[in-house]
Amino acid sequence: MVTKADILERVKRRGERVTLPRLAVIEALCALNSHQTAQSIQQHLAGQQIDLEESTVYRVLQWLKDLGIVAQTDLGQSGITYEVVSTPPHHHLVCLVCGQIQDVDDSVLEPLRRHLRADYAFEPRIDHMAFFGICCRCRSAGSVDREDAESLPPR
Amino acid sequence: MVTKADILERVKRRGERVTLPRLAVIEALCALNSHQTAQSIQQHLAGQQIDLEESTVYRVLQWLKDLGIVAQTDLGQSGITYEVVSTPPHHHLVCLVCGQIQDVDDSVLEPLRRHLRADYAFEPRIDHMAFFGICCRCRSAGSVDREDAESLPPR
DNA sequence: CTACATGCAAATCCTTTGCATCCAC
DNA sequence: GTGGATGCAAAGGATTTGCATGTAG
């Protein structure tokens, strides 16, 4: 778990300026779960009487991304989401039925990486991936059986 | 390889109307490689003196998707891309350096699917995936070594 | 003091929608 | 003929950008 202090230290060590909007976005990213959009961050801060311009949020997020502190993922549903890069890397299972997002360990991708390197001479950089499917709860809820699942759209 | 005639037959069998814009988009999708955007399809057709409204292209693509004839993928770079659903399913390796897109067989994902089912009780629907990394040509070109690759953004 | 970050507004890009007209069946 | 598809224009949402101002260092 990366804390606000961790990030601030890294930022300062690089000689970057620390401003209120930057502090606020960093704090929001640490306080909230992963997969925040620019909007959700802005709203979270607005709830604390910190009102930032949307463009500012985007600029701060871009800046944090350039510094390698946050990662972008396109979950394909509601725009681009951001989250603090944590060690170790992980990935996400997005349920097509209920929208629930579950984290999975990076190790699930090792076999795939080996395969791509060996058979395709491709050096994968799979930092942060989203896989779609049906989560255990929706499967057992019976609202969606295997047949229905098959007819769901790809995303 | 799915041909224009194949698609037309399927469309007619379902009692759907065949119009010039629909014909044109189907033709373009068959003629072009995978991963076309609404724009690239429109431009391709414009080059043949077939000028379609952008909204029409979107509507035809949506329609083809609803019929299960084309699939959408968000390659994360330049908006949503479309391609004719072919059997068997396949996935894509997108080079972060040169942008080249290479197809990979669906079988590379089997170990991952097994893993997700067994360890996460998650029923994956990974129909069409894009993986980012460095392709063999860019690796051997030496323009990018492993170190540089590490500093590349996730996407 | 100076470079850089911010707020504001406008622009841009991609995609969708409403509506009158047109055409495939 | 009629329902559904199209063109056109306008709306929509997410993200970016230009510029004057403000502020961290």
Short mmCIF file of N, CA and C in Angstrom, two decimals, chain B residues 26-106:
data_model
loop_
_atom_site.label_atom_id
_atom_site.label_comp_id
_atom_site.label_asym_id
_atom_site.label_seq_id
_atom_site.Cartn_x
_atom_site.Cartn_y
_atom_site.Cartn_z
N ILE B 26 -19.86 -3.17 -44.93
CA ILE B 26 -19.50 -4.59 -44.91
C ILE B 26 -18.32 -4.83 -45.84
N GLU B 27 -18.41 -4.24 -47.02
CA GLU B 27 -17.32 -4.40 -47.98
C GLU B 27 -16.00 -3.88 -47.42
N ALA B 28 -16.08 -2.70 -46.81
CA ALA B 28 -14.87 -2.09 -46.25
C ALA B 28 -14.29 -2.98 -45.17
N LEU B 29 -15.14 -3.49 -44.31
CA LEU B 29 -14.65 -4.33 -43.21
C LEU B 29 -13.98 -5.59 -43.75
N CYS B 30 -14.52 -6.12 -44.84
CA CYS B 30 -13.91 -7.32 -45.41
C CYS B 30 -12.62 -6.99 -46.15
N ALA B 31 -12.61 -5.82 -46.81
CA ALA B 31 -11.44 -5.45 -47.61
C ALA B 31 -10.26 -5.04 -46.74
N LEU B 32 -10.55 -4.32 -45.68
CA LEU B 32 -9.48 -3.80 -44.83
C LEU B 32 -9.05 -4.85 -43.82
N ASN B 33 -7.92 -4.62 -43.24
CA ASN B 33 -7.48 -5.49 -42.15
C ASN B 33 -8.38 -5.26 -40.94
N SER B 34 -8.09 -5.95 -39.89
CA SER B 34 -8.87 -5.76 -38.68
C SER B 34 -8.58 -4.37 -38.11
N HIS B 35 -9.27 -4.07 -37.04
CA HIS B 35 -8.98 -2.86 -36.26
C HIS B 35 -9.22 -1.59 -37.03
N GLN B 36 -10.38 -1.52 -37.63
CA GLN B 36 -10.74 -0.28 -38.28
C GLN B 36 -11.61 0.54 -37.34
N THR B 37 -11.39 1.84 -37.37
CA THR B 37 -12.27 2.72 -36.63
C THR B 37 -13.38 3.18 -37.57
N ALA B 38 -14.41 3.78 -36.98
CA ALA B 38 -15.49 4.31 -37.80
C ALA B 38 -14.90 5.28 -38.82
N GLN B 39 -13.95 6.06 -38.36
CA GLN B 39 -13.30 7.02 -39.25
C GLN B 39 -12.57 6.37 -40.41
N SER B 40 -11.77 5.36 -40.08
CA SER B 40 -10.96 4.77 -41.14
C SER B 40 -11.84 4.11 -42.18
N ILE B 41 -12.96 3.57 -41.73
CA ILE B 41 -13.90 2.96 -42.68
C ILE B 41 -14.49 4.04 -43.57
N GLN B 42 -14.87 5.13 -42.95
CA GLN B 42 -15.46 6.23 -43.71
C GLN B 42 -14.46 6.74 -44.75
N GLN B 43 -13.22 6.89 -44.33
CA GLN B 43 -12.21 7.40 -45.25
C GLN B 43 -11.94 6.43 -46.39
N HIS B 44 -11.87 5.14 -46.04
CA HIS B 44 -11.65 4.15 -47.07
C HIS B 44 -12.73 4.24 -48.14
N LEU B 45 -13.96 4.38 -47.70
CA LEU B 45 -15.08 4.45 -48.64
C LEU B 45 -15.07 5.76 -49.41
N ALA B 46 -14.66 6.82 -48.73
CA ALA B 46 -14.60 8.11 -49.41
C ALA B 46 -13.63 8.04 -50.59
N GLY B 47 -12.58 7.24 -50.42
CA GLY B 47 -11.62 7.06 -51.49
C GLY B 47 -12.21 6.35 -52.70
N GLN B 48 -13.36 5.76 -52.50
CA GLN B 48 -14.04 5.09 -53.62
C GLN B 48 -15.31 5.82 -54.01
N GLN B 49 -15.32 7.09 -53.72
CA GLN B 49 -16.49 7.93 -54.04
C GLN B 49 -17.76 7.46 -53.36
N ILE B 50 -17.60 6.77 -52.22
CA ILE B 50 -18.79 6.45 -51.44
C ILE B 50 -18.72 7.27 -50.17
N ASP B 51 -19.52 8.32 -50.14
CA ASP B 51 -19.46 9.20 -48.98
C ASP B 51 -20.61 8.94 -48.03
N LEU B 52 -20.25 8.42 -46.88
CA LEU B 52 -21.26 8.15 -45.86
C LEU B 52 -21.12 9.13 -44.71
N GLU B 53 -22.23 9.48 -44.14
CA GLU B 53 -22.25 10.24 -42.90
C GLU B 53 -21.52 9.45 -41.82
N GLU B 54 -20.83 10.16 -40.97
CA GLU B 54 -20.17 9.48 -39.86
C GLU B 54 -21.20 8.73 -39.01
N SER B 55 -22.30 9.40 -38.75
CA SER B 55 -23.30 8.76 -37.89
C SER B 55 -23.83 7.48 -38.52
N THR B 56 -23.91 7.48 -39.83
CA THR B 56 -24.37 6.27 -40.51
C THR B 56 -23.38 5.14 -40.30
N VAL B 57 -22.11 5.46 -40.41
CA VAL B 57 -21.10 4.42 -40.20
C VAL B 57 -21.25 3.85 -38.79
N TYR B 58 -21.40 4.72 -37.83
CA TYR B 58 -21.57 4.25 -36.46
C TYR B 58 -22.82 3.38 -36.35
N ARG B 59 -23.88 3.83 -36.98
CA ARG B 59 -25.12 3.05 -36.86
C ARG B 59 -24.99 1.69 -37.53
N VAL B 60 -24.35 1.65 -38.66
CA VAL B 60 -24.18 0.36 -39.33
C VAL B 60 -23.28 -0.55 -38.49
N LEU B 61 -22.25 0.02 -37.92
CA LEU B 61 -21.36 -0.80 -37.10
C LEU B 61 -22.08 -1.33 -35.86
N GLN B 62 -22.88 -0.48 -35.28
CA GLN B 62 -23.67 -0.89 -34.12
C GLN B 62 -24.59 -2.04 -34.49
N TRP B 63 -25.19 -1.89 -35.64
CA TRP B 63 -26.12 -2.91 -36.15
C TRP B 63 -25.38 -4.23 -36.39
N LEU B 64 -24.22 -4.15 -37.02
CA LEU B 64 -23.44 -5.37 -37.27
C LEU B 64 -23.00 -6.01 -35.96
N LYS B 65 -22.73 -5.18 -35.00
CA LYS B 65 -22.33 -5.70 -33.70
C LYS B 65 -23.51 -6.41 -33.03
N ASP B 66 -24.67 -5.79 -33.10
CA ASP B 66 -25.86 -6.40 -32.51
C ASP B 66 -26.16 -7.74 -33.17
N LEU B 67 -25.85 -7.84 -34.45
CA LEU B 67 -26.08 -9.10 -35.17
C LEU B 67 -24.97 -10.10 -34.88
N GLY B 68 -23.97 -9.66 -34.16
CA GLY B 68 -22.87 -10.58 -33.84
C GLY B 68 -21.90 -10.78 -34.99
N ILE B 69 -21.96 -9.88 -35.97
CA ILE B 69 -21.11 -10.04 -37.15
C ILE B 69 -19.77 -9.34 -36.99
N VAL B 70 -19.78 -8.22 -36.29
CA VAL B 70 -18.50 -7.58 -36.00
C VAL B 70 -18.30 -7.50 -34.49
N ALA B 71 -17.05 -7.37 -34.11
CA ALA B 71 -16.71 -7.20 -32.70
C ALA B 71 -16.02 -5.86 -32.52
N GLN B 72 -16.25 -5.29 -31.38
CA GLN B 72 -15.59 -4.05 -30.99
C GLN B 72 -14.40 -4.37 -30.12
N THR B 73 -13.36 -3.62 -30.28
CA THR B 73 -12.26 -3.70 -29.32
C THR B 73 -11.79 -2.31 -29.04
N ASP B 74 -11.47 -2.07 -27.79
CA ASP B 74 -10.89 -0.79 -27.46
C ASP B 74 -9.39 -0.98 -27.32
N LEU B 75 -8.65 -0.62 -28.33
CA LEU B 75 -7.21 -0.81 -28.28
C LEU B 75 -6.54 0.26 -27.44
N GLY B 76 -7.32 1.17 -26.94
CA GLY B 76 -6.77 2.13 -26.00
C GLY B 76 -5.97 3.24 -26.66
N GLN B 77 -5.74 3.14 -27.94
CA GLN B 77 -4.93 4.16 -28.58
C GLN B 77 -5.81 5.19 -29.26
N SER B 78 -6.58 4.73 -30.18
CA SER B 78 -7.29 5.67 -31.04
C SER B 78 -8.75 5.29 -31.14
N GLY B 79 -9.38 5.23 -29.99
CA GLY B 79 -10.80 4.94 -29.99
C GLY B 79 -11.12 3.49 -30.26
N ILE B 80 -12.39 3.24 -30.49
CA ILE B 80 -12.89 1.88 -30.63
C ILE B 80 -12.63 1.37 -32.04
N THR B 81 -12.18 0.17 -32.15
CA THR B 81 -11.98 -0.42 -33.47
C THR B 81 -12.94 -1.58 -33.67
N TYR B 82 -13.20 -1.85 -34.91
CA TYR B 82 -14.17 -2.89 -35.27
C TYR B 82 -13.52 -3.88 -36.21
N GLU B 83 -14.00 -5.10 -36.16
CA GLU B 83 -13.57 -6.07 -37.14
C GLU B 83 -14.57 -7.20 -37.24
N VAL B 84 -14.56 -7.87 -38.37
CA VAL B 84 -15.47 -8.98 -38.58
C VAL B 84 -15.10 -10.10 -37.63
N VAL B 85 -16.10 -10.64 -36.98
CA VAL B 85 -15.86 -11.76 -36.08
C VAL B 85 -15.48 -12.96 -36.91
N SER B 86 -14.33 -13.49 -36.64
CA SER B 86 -13.88 -14.63 -37.42
C SER B 86 -13.75 -15.82 -36.49
N THR B 87 -13.88 -16.97 -37.05
CA THR B 87 -13.62 -18.17 -36.27
C THR B 87 -12.28 -18.69 -36.71
N PRO B 88 -11.40 -19.09 -35.86
CA PRO B 88 -11.52 -19.02 -34.41
C PRO B 88 -11.18 -17.64 -33.87
N PRO B 89 -11.54 -17.39 -32.62
CA PRO B 89 -11.21 -16.11 -32.00
C PRO B 89 -9.71 -15.91 -31.90
N HIS B 90 -9.31 -14.68 -31.88
CA HIS B 90 -7.89 -14.39 -31.78
C HIS B 90 -7.71 -13.10 -30.99
N HIS B 91 -6.47 -12.76 -30.74
CA HIS B 91 -6.17 -11.58 -29.94
C HIS B 91 -5.06 -10.80 -30.60
N HIS B 92 -4.65 -9.72 -29.96
CA HIS B 92 -3.73 -8.83 -30.66
C HIS B 92 -2.57 -8.40 -29.79
N LEU B 93 -1.41 -8.31 -30.43
CA LEU B 93 -0.24 -7.77 -29.76
C LEU B 93 0.03 -6.41 -30.38
N VAL B 94 -0.03 -5.39 -29.56
CA VAL B 94 0.16 -4.04 -30.06
C VAL B 94 1.52 -3.54 -29.62
N CYS B 95 2.34 -3.18 -30.60
CA CYS B 95 3.69 -2.70 -30.25
C CYS B 95 3.63 -1.26 -29.79
N LEU B 96 4.21 -1.03 -28.62
CA LEU B 96 4.19 0.32 -28.05
C LEU B 96 5.13 1.25 -28.79
N VAL B 97 6.07 0.69 -29.54
CA VAL B 97 7.05 1.53 -30.24
C VAL B 97 6.55 1.89 -31.64
N CYS B 98 6.27 0.87 -32.43
CA CYS B 98 5.92 1.15 -33.83
C CYS B 98 4.42 1.09 -34.09
N GLY B 99 3.67 0.61 -33.10
CA GLY B 99 2.22 0.58 -33.29
C GLY B 99 1.72 -0.60 -34.09
N GLN B 100 2.64 -1.40 -34.55
CA GLN B 100 2.24 -2.55 -35.35
C GLN B 100 1.34 -3.50 -34.56
N ILE B 101 0.38 -4.07 -35.23
CA ILE B 101 -0.55 -4.99 -34.56
C ILE B 101 -0.41 -6.38 -35.16
N GLN B 102 -0.18 -7.33 -34.29
CA GLN B 102 0.04 -8.71 -34.70
C GLN B 102 -1.06 -9.57 -34.07
N ASP B 103 -1.52 -10.55 -34.80
CA ASP B 103 -2.56 -11.41 -34.25
C ASP B 103 -1.95 -12.59 -33.52
N VAL B 104 -2.60 -13.01 -32.47
CA VAL B 104 -2.18 -14.23 -31.78
C VAL B 104 -3.37 -15.15 -31.61
N ASP B 105 -3.07 -16.40 -31.56
CA ASP B 105 -4.11 -17.40 -31.44
C ASP B 105 -4.76 -17.35 -30.06
N ASP B 106 -6.01 -17.71 -30.03
CA ASP B 106 -6.74 -17.70 -28.77
C ASP B 106 -6.16 -18.66 -27.74
#
